[in-house]
mmCIF file of C-alpha atoms and ligand atoms in Angstrom:
data_model
loop_
_atom_site.group_PDB
_atom_site.id
_atom_site.type_symbol
_atom_site.label_atom_id
_atom_site.label_comp_id
_atom_site.label_asym_id
_atom_site.label_seq_id
_atom_site.Cartn_x
_atom_site.Cartn_y
_atom_site.Cartn_z
ATOM 1 C CA UNK C 1 -3.946 -28.281 -9.236
ATOM 2 C CA UNK C 2 -1.857 -24.779 -10.159
ATOM 3 C CA UNK C 3 -4.500 -21.681 -10.209
ATOM 4 C CA UNK C 4 -3.124 -18.453 -12.565
ATOM 5 C CA UNK C 5 -4.332 -14.677 -10.598
ATOM 6 C CA UNK C 6 -4.646 -12.255 -11.851
ATOM 7 C CA UNK C 7 -3.756 -9.398 -8.805
ATOM 8 C CA UNK C 8 -4.930 -5.960 -8.992
ATOM 9 C CA UNK C 9 -3.264 -3.377 -6.463
ATOM 10 C CA UNK C 10 -3.057 0.732 -6.066
ATOM 11 C CA UNK C 11 -0.558 1.375 -2.983
ATOM 12 C CA UNK C 12 1.795 -0.875 -1.409
ATOM 13 C CA UNK C 13 2.244 -4.117 -2.506
ATOM 14 C CA UNK C 14 2.638 -6.566 0.481
ATOM 15 C CA UNK C 15 0.070 -8.359 0.474
ATOM 16 C CA UNK C 16 0.941 -9.407 -3.259
ATOM 17 C CA UNK C 17 4.300 -9.652 -2.027
ATOM 18 C CA UNK C 18 2.914 -12.155 0.903
ATOM 19 C CA UNK C 19 1.739 -13.641 -2.387
ATOM 20 C CA UNK C 20 4.953 -14.173 -4.644
ATOM 21 C CA UNK C 21 6.594 -15.295 -1.494
ATOM 22 C CA UNK C 22 4.082 -17.970 -0.865
ATOM 23 C CA UNK C 23 3.608 -19.320 -4.010
ATOM 24 C CA UNK C 24 8.429 -19.423 -4.195
ATOM 25 C CA UNK C 25 8.247 -20.910 -0.357
ATOM 26 C CA UNK C 26 5.672 -23.374 -2.089
ATOM 27 C CA UNK C 27 2.444 -23.427 0.254
ATOM 28 C CA UNK C 28 0.655 -21.735 -2.503
ATOM 29 C CA UNK C 29 0.299 -24.039 -5.474
ATOM 30 C CA UNK C 30 -0.311 -20.692 -8.097
ATOM 31 C CA UNK C 31 1.209 -18.415 -10.482
ATOM 32 C CA UNK C 32 0.788 -14.798 -11.188
ATOM 33 C CA UNK C 33 -0.121 -13.880 -14.583
ATOM 34 C CA UNK C 34 -0.939 -9.655 -14.738
ATOM 35 C CA UNK C 35 -0.124 -7.756 -11.987
ATOM 36 C CA UNK C 36 -2.388 -4.157 -12.536
ATOM 37 C CA UNK C 37 -1.922 -1.254 -10.525
ATOM 38 C CA UNK C 38 -4.589 0.974 -10.547
ATOM 39 C CA UNK C 39 -2.089 4.125 -10.102
ATOM 40 C CA UNK C 40 1.727 4.304 -12.206
ATOM 41 C CA UNK C 41 3.756 4.982 -8.955
ATOM 42 C CA UNK C 42 2.755 1.736 -6.655
ATOM 43 C CA UNK C 43 5.621 0.521 -5.046
ATOM 44 C CA UNK C 44 3.566 -2.522 -5.420
ATOM 45 C CA UNK C 45 4.759 -2.445 -9.178
ATOM 46 C CA UNK C 46 7.898 -2.373 -8.611
ATOM 47 C CA UNK C 47 8.250 -5.599 -6.360
ATOM 48 C CA UNK C 48 6.068 -7.690 -9.758
ATOM 49 C CA UNK C 49 8.763 -6.686 -11.679
ATOM 50 C CA UNK C 50 11.312 -7.704 -9.133
ATOM 51 C CA UNK C 51 9.796 -10.930 -9.639
ATOM 52 C CA UNK C 52 9.545 -10.741 -13.825
ATOM 53 C CA UNK C 53 6.280 -10.675 -13.814
ATOM 54 C CA UNK C 54 3.908 -8.822 -16.315
ATOM 55 C CA UNK C 55 1.999 -5.446 -15.432
ATOM 56 C CA UNK C 56 -0.374 -2.732 -16.376
ATOM 57 C CA UNK C 57 -1.027 0.080 -14.959
ATOM 58 C CA UNK C 58 -3.825 2.308 -15.764
ATOM 59 C CA UNK C 59 -3.452 5.386 -15.790
ATOM 60 C CA UNK C 60 -6.233 8.166 -13.518
ATOM 61 C CA UNK C 61 -7.830 9.112 -17.600
ATOM 62 C CA UNK C 62 -8.338 5.795 -18.225
ATOM 63 C CA UNK C 63 -10.685 6.168 -15.132
ATOM 64 C CA UNK C 64 -13.004 8.700 -16.260
ATOM 65 C CA UNK C 65 -14.880 6.105 -17.291
ATOM 66 C CA UNK C 66 -14.772 3.243 -15.085
ATOM 67 C CA UNK C 67 -16.160 0.477 -17.086
ATOM 68 C CA UNK C 68 -13.778 0.775 -20.128
ATOM 69 C CA UNK C 69 -11.397 0.742 -17.349
ATOM 70 C CA UNK C 70 -12.474 -1.975 -16.427
ATOM 71 C CA UNK C 71 -13.213 -3.917 -20.013
ATOM 72 C CA UNK C 72 -9.785 -2.903 -20.264
ATOM 73 C CA UNK C 73 -8.494 -5.078 -17.356
ATOM 74 C CA UNK C 74 -11.007 -8.006 -17.961
ATOM 75 C CA UNK C 75 -9.469 -8.279 -21.965
ATOM 76 C CA UNK C 76 -5.781 -8.080 -20.084
ATOM 77 C CA UNK C 77 -6.240 -10.579 -17.798
ATOM 78 C CA UNK C 78 -8.043 -13.352 -20.229
ATOM 79 C CA UNK C 79 -4.964 -12.601 -22.231
ATOM 80 C CA UNK C 80 -2.822 -13.136 -19.310
ATOM 81 C CA UNK C 81 -4.272 -16.688 -18.878
ATOM 82 C CA UNK C 82 -6.053 -15.695 -15.192
ATOM 83 C CA UNK C 83 -8.186 -17.884 -12.958
ATOM 84 C CA UNK C 84 -9.113 -15.983 -9.943
ATOM 85 C CA UNK C 85 -8.908 -11.955 -9.689
ATOM 86 C CA UNK C 86 -7.474 -10.927 -6.172
ATOM 87 C CA UNK C 87 -7.694 -7.941 -5.163
ATOM 88 C CA UNK C 88 -5.009 -5.941 -2.603
ATOM 89 C CA UNK C 89 -5.416 -2.819 -1.594
ATOM 90 C CA UNK C 90 -7.278 -1.969 -5.321
ATOM 91 C CA UNK C 91 -8.659 1.211 -3.623
ATOM 92 C CA UNK C 92 -11.069 0.970 -6.854
ATOM 93 C CA UNK C 93 -14.008 -0.943 -7.614
ATOM 94 C CA UNK C 94 -14.462 -3.751 -10.143
ATOM 95 C CA UNK C 95 -17.201 -3.528 -12.310
ATOM 96 C CA UNK C 96 -19.535 -6.093 -13.922
ATOM 97 C CA UNK C 97 -16.408 -6.742 -17.357
ATOM 98 C CA UNK C 98 -14.473 -7.908 -14.094
ATOM 99 C CA UNK C 99 -16.928 -9.037 -12.373
ATOM 100 C CA UNK C 100 -18.763 -11.238 -15.525
ATOM 101 C CA UNK C 101 -15.568 -12.133 -16.711
ATOM 102 C CA UNK C 102 -14.796 -13.777 -14.144
ATOM 103 C CA UNK C 103 -17.542 -14.249 -12.138
ATOM 104 C CA UNK C 104 -17.754 -15.626 -7.944
ATOM 105 C CA UNK C 105 -13.503 -15.759 -9.065
ATOM 106 C CA UNK C 106 -12.649 -12.188 -7.851
ATOM 107 C CA UNK C 107 -11.713 -12.310 -4.549
ATOM 108 C CA UNK C 108 -11.017 -9.155 -2.110
ATOM 109 C CA UNK C 109 -8.799 -9.319 1.284
ATOM 110 C CA UNK C 110 -10.562 -6.819 4.041
ATOM 111 C CA UNK C 111 -8.993 -5.317 7.097
ATOM 112 C CA UNK C 112 -11.432 -6.075 8.874
ATOM 113 C CA UNK C 113 -14.011 -8.519 10.244
ATOM 114 C CA UNK C 114 -16.816 -8.581 7.681
ATOM 115 C CA UNK C 115 -19.814 -7.254 7.633
ATOM 116 C CA UNK C 116 -18.598 -5.094 10.235
ATOM 117 C CA UNK C 117 -16.936 -1.769 9.575
ATOM 118 C CA UNK C 118 -16.337 -2.541 5.565
ATOM 119 C CA UNK C 119 -15.142 0.332 3.031
ATOM 120 C CA UNK C 120 -12.128 2.420 3.016
ATOM 121 C CA UNK C 121 -10.748 2.775 6.552
ATOM 122 C CA UNK C 122 -12.060 -0.758 8.064
ATOM 123 C CA UNK C 123 -8.892 -0.685 10.399
ATOM 124 C CA UNK C 124 -9.684 2.520 11.348
ATOM 125 C CA UNK C 125 -13.228 2.409 12.655
ATOM 126 C CA UNK C 126 -12.666 -1.058 14.573
ATOM 127 C CA UNK C 127 -9.902 1.069 16.567
ATOM 128 C CA UNK C 128 -12.060 4.244 16.739
ATOM 129 C CA UNK C 129 -15.116 2.339 17.669
ATOM 130 C CA UNK C 130 -14.034 0.790 20.990
ATOM 131 C CA UNK C 131 -14.297 -2.014 19.051
ATOM 132 C CA UNK C 132 -11.817 -6.182 21.327
ATOM 133 C CA UNK C 133 -11.412 -7.664 18.263
ATOM 134 C CA UNK C 134 -11.848 -7.385 15.020
ATOM 135 C CA UNK C 135 -9.507 -8.913 12.178
ATOM 136 C CA UNK C 136 -9.226 -9.903 8.190
ATOM 137 C CA UNK C 137 -12.058 -11.493 6.178
ATOM 138 C CA UNK C 138 -10.928 -12.494 2.315
ATOM 139 C CA UNK C 139 -13.919 -13.194 0.184
ATOM 140 C CA UNK C 140 -15.543 -13.284 -2.710
ATOM 141 C CA UNK C 141 -16.328 -9.954 -4.034
ATOM 142 C CA UNK C 142 -19.530 -8.463 -6.598
ATOM 143 C CA UNK C 143 -21.716 -5.447 -7.302
ATOM 144 C CA UNK C 144 -22.080 -5.365 -3.230
ATOM 145 C CA UNK C 145 -19.274 -3.256 -2.364
ATOM 146 C CA UNK C 146 -17.793 -5.049 0.410
ATOM 147 C CA UNK C 147 -20.890 -7.701 0.504
ATOM 148 C CA UNK C 148 -19.973 -10.478 -1.299
ATOM 149 C CA UNK C 149 -18.807 -14.790 0.514
ATOM 150 C CA UNK C 150 -17.650 -14.801 2.802
ATOM 151 C CA UNK C 151 -14.256 -17.789 2.403
ATOM 152 C CA UNK C 152 -12.335 -17.147 5.797
ATOM 153 C CA UNK C 153 -11.810 -14.764 8.585
ATOM 154 C CA UNK C 154 -9.179 -14.628 11.699
ATOM 155 C CA UNK C 155 -9.724 -12.665 14.376
ATOM 156 C CA UNK C 156 -7.433 -9.824 16.606
ATOM 157 C CA UNK C 157 -7.974 -8.708 19.144
ATOM 158 C CA UNK C 158 -7.807 -5.551 20.282
ATOM 159 C CA UNK C 159 -5.338 -4.379 23.010
ATOM 160 C CA UNK C 160 -5.622 -2.485 26.218
ATOM 161 C CA UNK C 161 -2.867 -0.390 24.836
ATOM 162 C CA UNK C 162 -2.395 -0.658 20.917
ATOM 163 C CA UNK C 163 -2.523 2.532 18.849
ATOM 164 C CA UNK C 164 -4.670 2.948 16.171
ATOM 165 C CA UNK C 165 -0.055 1.998 14.638
ATOM 166 C CA UNK C 166 0.046 -1.335 16.293
ATOM 167 C CA UNK C 167 -3.484 -2.591 15.469
ATOM 168 C CA UNK C 168 -2.409 -1.498 11.996
ATOM 169 C CA UNK C 169 0.775 -3.602 11.576
ATOM 170 C CA UNK C 170 -0.469 -7.167 13.594
ATOM 171 C CA UNK C 171 -3.709 -6.873 10.823
ATOM 172 C CA UNK C 172 -1.884 -7.116 7.725
ATOM 173 C CA UNK C 173 0.710 -9.499 9.785
ATOM 174 C CA UNK C 174 -1.941 -12.115 9.812
ATOM 175 C CA UNK C 175 -3.274 -10.058 6.185
ATOM 176 C CA UNK C 176 -0.090 -11.358 4.913
ATOM 177 C CA UNK C 177 -1.019 -14.925 6.686
ATOM 178 C CA UNK C 178 -4.738 -15.290 5.568
ATOM 179 C CA UNK C 179 -4.526 -14.426 1.436
ATOM 180 C CA UNK C 180 -2.375 -16.965 0.468
ATOM 181 C CA UNK C 181 -3.303 -19.160 2.525
ATOM 182 C CA UNK C 182 -7.723 -18.240 1.794
ATOM 183 C CA UNK C 183 -5.726 -18.488 -2.020
ATOM 184 C CA UNK C 184 -4.810 -22.788 -1.568
ATOM 185 C CA UNK C 185 -8.101 -23.306 -0.485
ATOM 186 C CA UNK C 186 -9.218 -22.351 -4.102
ATOM 187 C CA UNK C 187 -6.113 -24.138 -5.832
ATOM 188 C CA UNK C 188 -7.404 -26.917 -3.774
ATOM 189 C CA UNK C 189 -10.413 -26.536 -5.792
ATOM 190 C CA UNK C 190 -12.031 -27.325 -1.870
ATOM 191 C CA UNK C 191 -14.756 -24.119 -2.089
ATOM 192 C CA UNK C 192 -18.469 -23.971 -2.808
ATOM 193 C CA UNK C 193 -20.558 -21.785 -3.303
ATOM 194 C CA UNK C 194 -24.243 -23.147 -1.855
ATOM 195 C CA UNK C 195 -27.407 -21.040 -1.196
ATOM 196 C CA UNK C 196 -29.035 -21.667 2.521
ATOM 197 C CA UNK C 197 -31.922 -21.646 3.849
ATOM 198 C CA UNK C 198 -31.951 -17.756 3.934
ATOM 199 C CA UNK C 199 -31.158 -17.483 0.338
ATOM 200 C CA UNK C 200 -27.934 -16.288 1.628
ATOM 201 C CA UNK C 201 -25.392 -17.918 -0.846
ATOM 202 C CA UNK C 202 -22.274 -18.572 1.295
ATOM 203 C CA UNK C 203 -19.005 -20.797 1.271
ATOM 204 C CA UNK C 204 -17.848 -24.304 2.420
ATOM 205 C CA UNK C 205 -14.904 -25.286 2.544
ATOM 206 C CA UNK C 206 -14.237 -29.521 2.055
ATOM 207 C CA UNK C 207 -12.080 -30.723 3.917
ATOM 208 C CA UNK C 208 -9.175 -32.598 3.388
HETATM 209 C C1 GRF S 1 -4.700 -4.151 2.843
HETATM 210 O O1 GRF S 1 -4.674 -3.867 4.907
HETATM 211 C C2 GRF S 1 -6.056 -4.664 2.386
HETATM 212 O O2 GRF S 1 -6.568 -5.647 3.531
HETATM 213 C C3 GRF S 1 -6.376 -3.292 2.413
HETATM 214 O O3 GRF S 1 -5.406 -1.899 1.689
HETATM 215 C C4 GRF S 1 -4.425 -2.739 2.377
HETATM 216 C C5 GRF S 1 -3.219 -3.104 0.905
HETATM 217 O O4 GRF S 1 -1.869 -3.312 0.989
HETATM 218 N N1 GRF S 1 -7.304 -3.333 0.914
HETATM 219 P P1 GRF S 1 -0.899 -3.823 0.287
HETATM 220 O O5 GRF S 1 -0.676 -2.195 -0.586
HETATM 221 O O6 GRF S 1 -1.004 -5.446 0.137
HETATM 222 O O7 GRF S 1 0.305 -4.064 1.375
#
């Protein structure tokens, strides 16, 4: 089943590009109905234009009331017929208007192995903590920042001669594979939610 995505961005939009490319090469059965940017100057907007995707760019003023901003965003995503909301480098929190309109259908990618190193500096925090393995997490976003049910994770080793830059580059490479691949699991209807014996909501991935 083809799914329709709304992608939220704030910056360079390389994950958006990876999604656009995966759709174009047939590995992701989806379409992007709308790109929303929290910044009118985000480079990712150019990528959306180049791919012929409608965009909505919000100014800083709109975010003075975050709930109003999210009502505007939720309305636009609904009008665009979106099934899943995909946060891709979106540097704002999403609030109830979006979370309720798209319950369990808001995705986020985080550049570390959650629950380790949440927050805005996951790559650097892992690097400077001296851990030997970090990675990438795709999860369902809920009201608890970086804590929603995890759908997919991939490990990235931190090598002895890594710098923050080289590690960043490898993390981004993995992100660009993992996000489209995880969205494809959703398109195939293989992701369901379960409450485990500790009362935690987790995802279960059905085998093909
Ligand atoms: C990615 O590292 C993502 O994990 C983080 O922000 C970055 C976005 O990069 N949340 P881009 O805008 O997709 O290039």
